Coordinates of C-alpha atoms in Angstrom, one line a residue:
M20 CA -96.9 116.8 -15.4
L21 CA -96.4 113.4 -13.9
T22 CA -99.0 110.6 -14.6
T23 CA -100.3 108.5 -11.8
R24 CA -98.3 105.6 -13.2
A25 CA -95.1 107.7 -13.2
L26 CA -95.7 108.7 -9.6
G27 CA -96.1 105.1 -8.7
R28 CA -92.7 104.2 -10.3
A29 CA -91.0 107.1 -8.5
L30 CA -92.4 105.8 -5.2
L31 CA -91.4 102.2 -5.9
A32 CA -87.9 103.2 -6.8
R33 CA -87.4 105.2 -3.6
Q34 CA -88.8 102.3 -1.6
H35 CA -86.5 99.8 -3.1
L36 CA -89.4 97.9 -4.5
L37 CA -88.2 98.1 -8.1
E38 CA -84.8 96.7 -7.2
R39 CA -83.8 95.3 -3.8
T40 CA -80.8 96.8 -2.1
D41 CA -78.0 95.4 0.1
R42 CA -78.0 98.4 2.4
P43 CA -77.7 97.7 6.1
P44 CA -81.1 97.3 7.7
A45 CA -80.6 100.3 10.0
E46 CA -79.7 102.5 7.1
L47 CA -82.8 101.4 5.1
I48 CA -85.0 101.9 8.2
R49 CA -83.7 105.5 8.5
H50 CA -84.2 106.1 4.7
L51 CA -87.8 105.0 5.0
G52 CA -88.5 107.2 8.0
G53 CA -89.3 104.1 10.0
L54 CA -91.5 101.1 9.5
Q55 CA -95.0 100.8 10.8
A56 CA -94.9 98.4 13.7
Q57 CA -98.3 98.5 15.4
A58 CA -98.7 94.8 15.1
A59 CA -95.8 92.7 16.6
P60 CA -93.6 91.3 15.5
Q61 CA -94.0 90.5 11.7
P62 CA -94.7 93.7 9.8
P63 CA -91.3 95.4 10.1
Y64 CA -89.4 92.2 9.3
L65 CA -91.5 91.5 6.3
G66 CA -91.3 95.1 5.2
L67 CA -87.5 94.8 5.2
L68 CA -87.6 91.4 3.5
S69 CA -89.5 92.9 0.5
R70 CA -86.8 95.5 0.1
L71 CA -83.5 93.9 1.1
D72 CA -81.3 91.2 -0.4
G73 CA -79.9 88.7 2.1
F74 CA -82.1 89.8 5.0
T75 CA -82.6 87.4 7.9
P76 CA -84.7 87.9 11.1
D77 CA -81.7 87.9 13.4
R78 CA -80.4 91.0 11.7
L79 CA -83.3 93.1 12.9
S80 CA -83.7 91.3 16.3
T81 CA -80.1 92.1 17.0
L82 CA -80.6 95.8 16.3
I83 CA -83.5 95.8 18.7
E84 CA -81.6 94.1 21.4
Q85 CA -78.6 96.4 20.9
R86 CA -80.9 99.4 21.2
A87 CA -79.9 100.6 17.7
V88 CA -83.6 100.6 16.7
V89 CA -86.6 101.1 18.9
R90 CA -90.4 100.9 18.8
I91 CA -92.2 104.1 19.7
A92 CA -95.4 106.1 18.8
L93 CA -94.6 108.5 16.0
Q94 CA -96.3 109.2 12.7
R95 CA -100.0 109.3 12.9
G96 CA -99.7 108.4 16.6
T97 CA -98.9 104.8 15.7
I98 CA -96.0 102.5 16.7
H99 CA -93.1 102.7 14.3
L100 CA -89.7 101.0 14.3
V101 CA -87.0 103.7 13.9
T102 CA -83.3 104.1 14.5
A103 CA -82.3 105.4 17.9
E104 CA -81.3 108.7 16.4
D105 CA -84.6 109.1 14.7
C106 CA -86.4 108.3 17.9
L107 CA -84.7 111.2 19.6
T108 CA -85.3 113.6 16.7
L109 CA -88.7 112.6 15.3
R110 CA -90.6 112.3 18.6
P111 CA -90.2 116.0 19.5
L112 CA -91.3 117.0 16.0
L113 CA -94.3 114.7 16.1
Q114 CA -95.4 115.5 19.7
P115 CA -98.3 117.7 18.4
V116 CA -99.8 114.5 16.8
L117 CA -99.8 112.8 20.2
D118 CA -101.1 115.9 21.9
Q119 CA -104.0 116.0 19.5
A120 CA -104.7 112.3 19.9
L121 CA -104.8 112.8 23.7
R122 CA -107.3 115.7 23.5
T123 CA -109.5 114.0 21.0
T124 CA -109.7 110.5 22.6
Y125 CA -109.2 111.1 26.3
G126 CA -109.8 114.8 26.8
K127 CA -113.1 114.5 28.7
R128 CA -111.7 111.7 31.0
L129 CA -108.6 113.8 31.8
A130 CA -110.3 117.2 32.2
G131 CA -109.0 119.1 35.2
L132 CA -106.0 116.7 35.7
D133 CA -102.5 118.0 36.3
L134 CA -100.9 116.5 33.3
A135 CA -97.4 117.7 34.2
A136 CA -97.6 115.9 37.5
L137 CA -99.0 112.8 35.8
A138 CA -96.2 112.7 33.3
A139 CA -93.6 113.2 36.1
E140 CA -95.0 110.3 38.1
A141 CA -95.3 108.1 35.0
R142 CA -91.7 108.8 34.1
S143 CA -90.5 107.8 37.5
L144 CA -92.5 104.6 37.4
V145 CA -91.4 103.4 33.9
E146 CA -87.8 104.4 34.5
E147 CA -87.8 102.4 37.7
R148 CA -88.5 99.4 35.5
P149 CA -90.3 98.9 32.2
R150 CA -94.1 98.5 32.7
T151 CA -97.0 97.6 30.6
F152 CA -100.0 99.9 30.4
Q153 CA -102.0 97.4 32.4
Q154 CA -99.4 97.8 35.1
L155 CA -98.9 101.5 34.8
G156 CA -102.6 102.6 34.8
P157 CA -103.5 101.2 38.2
L158 CA -100.3 102.6 39.7
L159 CA -101.2 106.1 38.4
A160 CA -104.8 105.7 39.6
A161 CA -103.7 104.9 43.2
S162 CA -103.5 108.6 43.9
R163 CA -106.3 109.5 41.4
P164 CA -109.0 107.0 42.4
D165 CA -111.7 109.0 40.5
R166 CA -109.8 108.5 37.2
D167 CA -109.9 105.7 34.6
P168 CA -106.6 103.8 34.8
A169 CA -106.6 103.0 31.1
A170 CA -106.9 106.8 30.3
L171 CA -104.1 107.6 32.6
A172 CA -101.8 105.0 31.0
Q173 CA -102.7 106.4 27.5
A174 CA -102.0 109.9 28.7
A175 CA -98.5 108.8 29.7
R176 CA -98.1 107.2 26.3
C177 CA -98.9 110.6 24.7
L178 CA -97.0 112.8 27.1
L179 CA -93.8 110.8 27.3
P180 CA -91.5 109.3 24.6
L181 CA -92.2 105.7 25.7
V182 CA -90.3 102.9 23.8
Q183 CA -91.3 99.3 23.9
V184 CA -88.5 97.2 25.2
P185 CA -87.5 93.6 24.2
P186 CA -88.6 90.9 24.0
R187 CA -91.4 92.9 22.4
G188 CA -90.7 92.9 18.6
L189 CA -88.2 90.1 18.5
W190 CA -88.8 87.5 15.8
G191 CA -89.9 84.1 17.2
R192 CA -90.0 85.4 20.8
G193 CA -92.0 88.5 21.5
G194 CA -93.7 89.5 24.7
P195 CA -96.0 92.1 26.3
A196 CA -95.5 95.7 25.4
A197 CA -93.5 97.0 28.3
H198 CA -92.4 100.6 28.2
T199 CA -89.7 102.9 29.5
T200 CA -88.6 106.3 28.3
A201 CA -86.4 106.8 25.3
E202 CA -84.0 108.8 27.4
A203 CA -83.6 106.0 29.9
W204 CA -83.4 103.3 27.3
L205 CA -80.9 105.1 25.0
G206 CA -79.0 107.0 27.6
R207 CA -79.4 110.3 25.7
P208 CA -81.8 113.2 25.7
L209 CA -84.3 114.1 23.0
D210 CA -83.1 116.4 20.3
P211 CA -83.6 120.0 21.7
A212 CA -83.9 121.6 18.3
P213 CA -85.2 119.2 15.6
A214 CA -85.9 120.8 12.2
L215 CA -89.2 120.4 10.4
D216 CA -87.3 121.2 7.2
D217 CA -85.3 118.0 7.6
L218 CA -88.5 116.0 8.2
V219 CA -90.0 117.2 5.0
L220 CA -86.9 116.6 2.9
R221 CA -86.6 113.1 4.2
Y222 CA -90.2 112.4 3.5
L223 CA -89.7 113.5 -0.1
A224 CA -86.6 111.3 -0.4
A225 CA -88.6 108.2 0.5
F226 CA -92.2 109.1 -0.7
G227 CA -92.0 112.0 -3.2
P228 CA -93.1 113.7 -5.3
A229 CA -95.7 114.9 -2.9
G230 CA -97.8 117.8 -1.6
P231 CA -98.9 119.2 1.8
A232 CA -101.8 116.8 2.0
D233 CA -99.5 113.8 1.5
L234 CA -97.1 115.1 4.2
K235 CA -100.1 115.4 6.6
K236 CA -101.3 111.9 5.8
W237 CA -97.9 110.4 6.4
S238 CA -97.0 112.3 9.6
G239 CA -100.3 113.4 11.1
L240 CA -98.9 117.0 11.3
S241 CA -100.9 119.9 10.0
G242 CA -99.6 123.2 8.6
L243 CA -96.6 121.9 6.6
G244 CA -97.5 123.9 3.5
P245 CA -95.4 126.9 4.7
V246 CA -92.4 124.5 5.2
L247 CA -92.7 123.4 1.6
A248 CA -93.0 127.0 0.5
R249 CA -89.8 127.9 2.4
L250 CA -88.0 124.9 0.8
A251 CA -89.3 125.7 -2.7
P252 CA -86.0 127.2 -4.0
R253 CA -84.3 123.9 -3.3
L254 CA -87.0 121.7 -4.9
R255 CA -88.6 120.9 -8.2
T256 CA -92.3 121.1 -8.8
F257 CA -94.7 119.1 -10.9
R258 CA -98.4 118.6 -11.4
D259 CA -100.3 115.4 -11.1
E260 CA -103.1 114.4 -13.5
Q261 CA -105.6 116.3 -11.3
G262 CA -103.5 119.4 -11.5
R263 CA -102.3 119.3 -7.9
L264 CA -98.9 120.9 -7.2
L265 CA -96.2 118.4 -6.1
H266 CA -92.7 119.0 -4.7
D267 CA -89.7 116.9 -5.0
L268 CA -85.9 116.7 -4.5
P269 CA -84.1 117.6 -7.8
Q270 CA -81.9 114.5 -7.9
A271 CA -84.5 112.0 -6.6
P272 CA -85.2 109.0 -8.9
R273 CA -88.2 109.5 -11.2
P274 CA -88.1 106.5 -13.6
A275 CA -90.1 106.3 -16.8
E276 CA -93.6 105.1 -16.3
D277 CA -92.9 102.0 -18.5
V278 CA -90.0 100.8 -16.3
P279 CA -90.9 97.2 -15.3
A280 CA -92.1 96.7 -11.8
P281 CA -91.6 93.1 -10.4
V282 CA -94.1 91.2 -8.4
R283 CA -93.7 92.0 -4.7
L284 CA -95.4 91.0 -1.4
L285 CA -95.9 94.0 0.8
A286 CA -96.0 93.6 4.6
P287 CA -99.2 94.2 6.5
F288 CA -99.4 97.9 7.5
D289 CA -96.7 98.8 4.9
N290 CA -96.3 102.6 4.8
L291 CA -96.3 102.4 1.0
L292 CA -100.1 102.3 1.3
L293 CA -100.4 104.8 4.2
S294 CA -98.3 107.8 3.3
H295 CA -100.3 109.7 0.6
A296 CA -103.6 111.5 0.5
D297 CA -104.2 109.9 -2.9
R298 CA -103.1 106.3 -2.7
G299 CA -104.0 105.7 -6.3
R300 CA -100.3 105.7 -7.3
V301 CA -100.1 102.1 -5.8
L302 CA -103.6 101.2 -4.5
P303 CA -106.5 101.3 -6.9
E304 CA -109.5 102.9 -5.2
R305 CA -111.7 99.9 -6.0
Y306 CA -109.5 97.7 -3.8
R307 CA -109.0 100.0 -0.8
G308 CA -111.9 98.4 1.2
R309 CA -110.5 94.9 0.5
V310 CA -107.0 95.9 1.9
M311 CA -107.9 98.3 4.7
T312 CA -110.6 96.9 7.0
Q313 CA -113.1 98.8 9.0
N314 CA -111.3 98.0 12.3
G315 CA -108.0 99.6 11.1
I316 CA -106.2 96.5 9.9
V317 CA -104.1 96.8 6.7
L318 CA -103.5 93.5 5.1
G319 CA -100.4 92.2 3.4
T320 CA -100.7 93.0 -0.3
L321 CA -99.6 91.6 -3.6
L322 CA -98.1 94.1 -6.0
V323 CA -98.3 93.4 -9.8
D324 CA -97.0 95.9 -12.2
G325 CA -96.6 98.3 -9.4
L326 CA -100.2 98.2 -8.2
V327 CA -102.0 96.3 -5.5
A328 CA -103.6 93.3 -7.1
G329 CA -104.4 91.0 -4.1
T330 CA -103.6 90.2 -0.5
W331 CA -101.5 87.5 1.2
R332 CA -100.9 86.1 4.6
L333 CA -98.5 83.9 6.6
T334 CA -100.7 81.5 8.5
A335 CA -100.1 79.9 11.9
E336 CA -99.3 76.7 10.1
Q337 CA -96.5 78.6 8.3
D338 CA -98.3 78.5 4.9
V339 CA -98.0 81.5 2.6
V340 CA -101.4 82.1 1.0
V341 CA -101.8 84.6 -1.9
Q342 CA -105.3 85.8 -2.8
P343 CA -105.3 87.7 -6.1
F344 CA -108.2 90.0 -6.9
G345 CA -108.3 88.9 -10.6
P346 CA -106.7 86.5 -13.0
L347 CA -102.9 86.6 -13.0
A348 CA -100.8 86.3 -16.1
P349 CA -98.5 83.2 -16.0
A350 CA -95.4 85.3 -15.4
D351 CA -97.1 87.2 -12.6
R352 CA -98.3 84.0 -11.0
E353 CA -94.8 82.6 -11.1
G354 CA -93.6 85.9 -9.5
A355 CA -96.1 85.6 -6.8
E356 CA -95.1 82.0 -6.0
A357 CA -91.4 83.0 -6.0
E358 CA -92.1 85.8 -3.6
A359 CA -94.2 83.5 -1.4
R360 CA -91.4 80.9 -1.3
R361 CA -89.0 83.7 -0.3
V362 CA -91.3 84.6 2.7
L363 CA -91.6 80.9 3.6
A364 CA -87.8 80.5 3.6
F365 CA -87.4 83.6 5.7
A366 CA -89.9 82.4 8.3
G367 CA -88.1 79.1 8.5
G368 CA -91.4 77.2 8.2
E369 CA -92.2 73.8 6.8
G370 CA -95.5 75.0 5.3
S371 CA -96.5 75.4 1.7
V372 CA -97.2 78.1 -0.9
R373 CA -100.7 78.5 -2.3
V374 CA -102.0 81.0 -4.9
E375 CA -105.8 80.8 -4.6
A376 CA -108.3 81.4 -7.3
P377 CA -109.3 85.1 -7.8
A378 CA -111.8 86.4 -5.3

């Protein structure tokens, strides 16, 4: 049996939040299965900053410009920053997630439409030159005047592996989300035979121990229980405090629950908070509503002793403001201030660091 606290320590160890690493950014991005990147451009950069020693913004911006990493809709149908190789492998595996999103959100508005013809036309248009959805929708509607241009553009997003091209996602620059296909951008086809087994094993390496409900929460895919069952001879099994069966890689780190966990500032939308059915290993239930807003925003969070204990933000004035949920011990306050100064130095701002009174 693994306690909730022990599960939290295992997760932090695999996420390099107990000890930072000097691994190359692209290698860490692959290990993590990508970084949530729905909001541009800060979250992926801040997510790497919390985990990497010596990380600077140009190291990720260069990877984006060199097409070594890309922004594309993947897990849960949301935009993730992944390596080029993972883009080509993960998108086919996660296509059912996009198909379901299309049916659920736009099914009625697309009823009776020839989706194959729509996808072919959209591919031609975005491979001619990258286009925003505001540009793509009206072009697709020109021959479909009875259809909603926004729905047509979103159909293209789900039907095609569309990547967002620079300057979108570049630190200090940015731009509108213009899209082309992964095949055109990377000059290679999608993986014709990706393996769900590999997806599950990689999830466990970065987020385990875990069960089928956790895999579904992270990926958006249903029906992964049989994959875990097939892999069972290669895995170890545990129970959590509620008696749920969890699977894990035999050699994956599982530190003792009393291993110290340093203060960290997690990026907004960090997958640490989004990849388990029971987030209690890092996010106390009483704080969920203060971190995850009703309109789908996930705030940057303060980790103290391995648990969410507050929020933080980098303001337009380049101040780093930390808002704890309760009183901080002197050492934890010092840790929060040190992490905030680290963010400030990373952002290159002239602002200040402020730890506010508990809210």
